[in-house]
One Martini backbone bead per residue (centre of mass of N, CA, C, O) as a GRO file, in nm:
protein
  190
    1UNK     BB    1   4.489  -3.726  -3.841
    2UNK     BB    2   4.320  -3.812  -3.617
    3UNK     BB    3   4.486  -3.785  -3.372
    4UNK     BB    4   4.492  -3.462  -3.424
    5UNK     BB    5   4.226  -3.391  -3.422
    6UNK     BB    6   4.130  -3.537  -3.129
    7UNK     BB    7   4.362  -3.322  -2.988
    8UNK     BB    8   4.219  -3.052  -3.083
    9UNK     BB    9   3.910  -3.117  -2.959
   10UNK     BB   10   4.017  -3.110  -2.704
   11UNK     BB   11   4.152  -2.866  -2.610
   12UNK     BB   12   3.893  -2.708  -2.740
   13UNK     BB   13   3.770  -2.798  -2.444
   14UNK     BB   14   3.937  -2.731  -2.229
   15UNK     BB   15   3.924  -2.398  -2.303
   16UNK     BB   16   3.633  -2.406  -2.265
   17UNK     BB   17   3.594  -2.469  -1.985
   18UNK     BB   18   3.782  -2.311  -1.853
   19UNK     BB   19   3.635  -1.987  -1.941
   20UNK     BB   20   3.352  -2.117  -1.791
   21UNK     BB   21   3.475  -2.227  -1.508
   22UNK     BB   22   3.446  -2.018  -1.322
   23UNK     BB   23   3.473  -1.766  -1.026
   24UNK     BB   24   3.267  -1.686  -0.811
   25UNK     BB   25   3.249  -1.398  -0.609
   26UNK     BB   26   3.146  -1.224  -0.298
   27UNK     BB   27   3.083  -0.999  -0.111
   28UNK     BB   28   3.095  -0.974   0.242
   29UNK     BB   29   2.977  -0.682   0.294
   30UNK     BB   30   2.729  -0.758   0.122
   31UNK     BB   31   2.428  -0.574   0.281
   32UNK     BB   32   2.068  -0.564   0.279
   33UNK     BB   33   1.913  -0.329   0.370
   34UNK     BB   34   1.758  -0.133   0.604
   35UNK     BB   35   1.424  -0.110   0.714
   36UNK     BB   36   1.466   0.210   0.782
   37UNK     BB   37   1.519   0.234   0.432
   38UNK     BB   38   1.264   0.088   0.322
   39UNK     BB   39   1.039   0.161   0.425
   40UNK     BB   40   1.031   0.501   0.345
   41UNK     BB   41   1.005   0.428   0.014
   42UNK     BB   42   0.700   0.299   0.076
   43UNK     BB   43   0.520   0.516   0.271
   44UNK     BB   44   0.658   0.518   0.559
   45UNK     BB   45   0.622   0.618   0.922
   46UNK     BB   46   0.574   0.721   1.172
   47UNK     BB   47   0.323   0.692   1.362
   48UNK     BB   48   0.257   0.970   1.443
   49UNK     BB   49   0.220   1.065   1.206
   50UNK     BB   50   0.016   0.883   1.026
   51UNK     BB   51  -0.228   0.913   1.272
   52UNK     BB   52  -0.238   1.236   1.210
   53UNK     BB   53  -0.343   1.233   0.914
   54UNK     BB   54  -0.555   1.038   0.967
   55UNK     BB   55  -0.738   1.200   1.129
   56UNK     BB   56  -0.747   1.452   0.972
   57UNK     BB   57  -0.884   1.299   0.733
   58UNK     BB   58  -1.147   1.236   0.928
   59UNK     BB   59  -1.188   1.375   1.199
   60UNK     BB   60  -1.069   1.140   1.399
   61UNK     BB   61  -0.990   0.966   1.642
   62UNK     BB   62  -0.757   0.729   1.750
   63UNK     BB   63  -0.737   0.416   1.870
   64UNK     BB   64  -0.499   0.236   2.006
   65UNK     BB   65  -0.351  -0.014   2.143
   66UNK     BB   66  -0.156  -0.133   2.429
   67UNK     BB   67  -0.122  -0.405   2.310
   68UNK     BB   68   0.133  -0.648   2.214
   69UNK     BB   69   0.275  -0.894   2.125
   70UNK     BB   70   0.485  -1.182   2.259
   71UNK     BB   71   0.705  -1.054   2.100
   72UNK     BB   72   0.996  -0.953   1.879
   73UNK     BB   73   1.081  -0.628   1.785
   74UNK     BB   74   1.236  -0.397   1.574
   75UNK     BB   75   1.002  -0.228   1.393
   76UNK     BB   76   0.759   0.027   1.376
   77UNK     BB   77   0.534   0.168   1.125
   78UNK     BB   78   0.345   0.372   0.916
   79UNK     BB   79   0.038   0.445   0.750
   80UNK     BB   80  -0.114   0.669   0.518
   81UNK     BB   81  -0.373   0.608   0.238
   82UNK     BB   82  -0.425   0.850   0.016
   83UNK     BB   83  -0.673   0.814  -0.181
   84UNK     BB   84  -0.897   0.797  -0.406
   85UNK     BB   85  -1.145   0.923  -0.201
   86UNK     BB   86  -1.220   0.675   0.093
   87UNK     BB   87  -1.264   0.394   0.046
   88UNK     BB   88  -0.945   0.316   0.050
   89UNK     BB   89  -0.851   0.446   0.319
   90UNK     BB   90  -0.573   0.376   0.561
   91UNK     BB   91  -0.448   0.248   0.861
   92UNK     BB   92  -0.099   0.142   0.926
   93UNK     BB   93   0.071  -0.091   1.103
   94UNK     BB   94   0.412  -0.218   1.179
   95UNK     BB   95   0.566  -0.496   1.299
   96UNK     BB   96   0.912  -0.592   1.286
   97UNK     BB   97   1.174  -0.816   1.213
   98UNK     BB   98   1.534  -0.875   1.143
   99UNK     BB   99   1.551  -1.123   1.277
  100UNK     BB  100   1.215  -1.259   1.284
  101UNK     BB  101   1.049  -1.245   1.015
  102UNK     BB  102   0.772  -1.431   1.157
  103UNK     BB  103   0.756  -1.092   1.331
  104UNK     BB  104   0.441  -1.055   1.215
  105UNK     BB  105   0.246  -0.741   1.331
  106UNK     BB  106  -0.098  -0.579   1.197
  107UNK     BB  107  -0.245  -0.320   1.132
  108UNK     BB  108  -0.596  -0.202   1.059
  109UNK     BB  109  -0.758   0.109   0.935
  110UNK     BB  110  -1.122   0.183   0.890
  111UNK     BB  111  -1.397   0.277   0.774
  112UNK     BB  112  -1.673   0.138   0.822
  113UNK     BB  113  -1.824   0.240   0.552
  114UNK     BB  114  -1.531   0.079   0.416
  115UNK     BB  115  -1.542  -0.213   0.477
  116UNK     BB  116  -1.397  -0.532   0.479
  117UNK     BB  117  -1.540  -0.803   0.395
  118UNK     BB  118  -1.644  -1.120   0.522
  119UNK     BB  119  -1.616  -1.429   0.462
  120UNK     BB  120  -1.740  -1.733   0.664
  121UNK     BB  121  -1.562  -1.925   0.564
  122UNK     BB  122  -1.320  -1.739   0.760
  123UNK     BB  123  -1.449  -1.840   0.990
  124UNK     BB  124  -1.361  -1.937   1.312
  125UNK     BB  125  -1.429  -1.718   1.519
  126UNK     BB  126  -1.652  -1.606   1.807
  127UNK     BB  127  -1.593  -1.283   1.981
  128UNK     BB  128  -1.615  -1.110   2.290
  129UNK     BB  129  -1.599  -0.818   2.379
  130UNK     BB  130  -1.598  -0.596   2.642
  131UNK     BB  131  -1.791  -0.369   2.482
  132UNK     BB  132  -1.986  -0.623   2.315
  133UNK     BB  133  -1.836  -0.693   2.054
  134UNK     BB  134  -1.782  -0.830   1.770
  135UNK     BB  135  -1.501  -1.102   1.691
  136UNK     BB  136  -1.341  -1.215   1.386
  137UNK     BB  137  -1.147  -1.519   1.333
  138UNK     BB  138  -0.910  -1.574   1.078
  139UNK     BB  139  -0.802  -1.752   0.796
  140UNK     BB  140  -0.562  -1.636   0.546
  141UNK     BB  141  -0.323  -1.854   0.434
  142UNK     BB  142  -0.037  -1.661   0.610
  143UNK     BB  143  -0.286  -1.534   0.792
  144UNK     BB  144  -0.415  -1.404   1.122
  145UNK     BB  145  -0.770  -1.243   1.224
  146UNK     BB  146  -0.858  -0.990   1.339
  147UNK     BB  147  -1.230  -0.877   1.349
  148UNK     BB  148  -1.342  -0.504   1.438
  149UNK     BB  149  -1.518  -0.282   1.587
  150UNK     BB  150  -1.499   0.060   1.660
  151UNK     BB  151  -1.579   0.421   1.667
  152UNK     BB  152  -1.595   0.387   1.311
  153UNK     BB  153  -1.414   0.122   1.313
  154UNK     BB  154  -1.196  -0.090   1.146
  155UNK     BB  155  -1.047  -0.359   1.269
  156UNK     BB  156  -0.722  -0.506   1.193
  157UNK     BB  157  -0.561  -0.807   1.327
  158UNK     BB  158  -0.246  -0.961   1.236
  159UNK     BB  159  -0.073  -1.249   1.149
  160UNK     BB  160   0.155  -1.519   1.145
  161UNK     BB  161   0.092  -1.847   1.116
  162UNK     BB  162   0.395  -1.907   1.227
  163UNK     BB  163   0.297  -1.796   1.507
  164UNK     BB  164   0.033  -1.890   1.636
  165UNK     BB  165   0.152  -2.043   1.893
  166UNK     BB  166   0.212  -1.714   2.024
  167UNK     BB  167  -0.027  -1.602   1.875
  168UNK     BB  168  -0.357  -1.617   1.929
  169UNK     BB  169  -0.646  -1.547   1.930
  170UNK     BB  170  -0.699  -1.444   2.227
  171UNK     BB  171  -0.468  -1.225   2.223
  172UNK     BB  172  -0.555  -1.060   2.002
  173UNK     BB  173  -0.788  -1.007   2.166
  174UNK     BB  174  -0.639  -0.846   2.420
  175UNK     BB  175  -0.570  -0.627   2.222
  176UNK     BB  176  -0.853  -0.545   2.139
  177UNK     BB  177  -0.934  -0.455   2.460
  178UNK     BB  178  -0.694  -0.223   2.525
  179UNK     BB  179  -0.875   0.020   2.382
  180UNK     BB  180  -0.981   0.064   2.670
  181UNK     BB  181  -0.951   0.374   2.736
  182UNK     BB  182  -0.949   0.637   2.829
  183UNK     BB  183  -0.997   0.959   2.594
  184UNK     BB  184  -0.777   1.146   2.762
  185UNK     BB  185  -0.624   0.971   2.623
  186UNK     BB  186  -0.336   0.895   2.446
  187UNK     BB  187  -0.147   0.736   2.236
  188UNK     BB  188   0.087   0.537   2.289
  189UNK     BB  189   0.222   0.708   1.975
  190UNK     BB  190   0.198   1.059   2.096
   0.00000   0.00000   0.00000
């Protein structure tokens, strides 16, 4: 009787465990969401559009960068957050690679009277800009960033902390440099 049992007990664990025991098999061409189809699902679209909402919405030309990081991008995108009241208003710009994640470089711009204050703490440096504004180099967690006025506008110049050593705070000088150029020019991206 214990022997039937115990073979009785086999049994029923090799056939729980055999039912248990599948193999799951993945699908080879399944296949991520492409950047171009994710982007616009969250409020993204082109510079083009974006910067122009932003113009209008504020009734102020803008003026972009004309230099980018010296990095490998495979699409750019803008938005303008035209939340409630204007504190929150906002254009973003956004570089990013589906090559190379930590290839991710952020524009943002609002107005001065809403901007971001910086605290202190997270200043690394303090750079003077061609046109005589002082640009404040912070860090914070994940990423480096240029803070800087112009215009009547904050603009903040982000980085992935993971590329630092490829685009340190003087590029992004240069980058925030840049907007130097007549105003009868026109935006790089219009």
């Amino acid at each position: 009787m214990k022997k039937s049992f115990f073979l009785l007990m086999l049994l029923f664990s090799i056939l729980i465990c055999g039912i248990n025991n599948g193999t799951v098999y993945a699908i080879t061409n399944d296949k991520p969401q492409p950047l171009e189809e994710i982007y616009p699902e969250i409020g993204y679209k082109t510079v083009e559009e974006a910067v122009k909402e932003f113009e209008q919405h504020f009734k102020q030309d803008l003026k972009l960068p004309l230099r980018i990081p010296p990095i490998n991008f495979t699409h750019y995108f803008g938005r303008f957050s035209d939340l409630d009241g204007d504190i929150n208003d906002s254009f973003e710009l956004k570089f990013i690679s589906d090559e190379s994640p930590e290839n991710h470089y952020k524009i943002n711009v609002r107005p001065v009277n809403h901007k971001i204050p910086i605290k202190d703490k997270y200043i690394f440096k303090v750079f003077k800009l061609k046109n005589g504004n002082e640009a404040k180099y912070m860090e914070y967690r994940s990423f480096g960033a240029l803070v800087f006025e112009r215009d009547n506008w904050q603009y903040i110049l982000s980085i992935d902390k993971r590329i630092s050593d490829k685009v340190t705070p003087e590029v992004l000088v240069e980058i925030a440099n840049s907007i130097d150029y007549p105003s009868e020019k026109k935006n790089p991206f219009q």
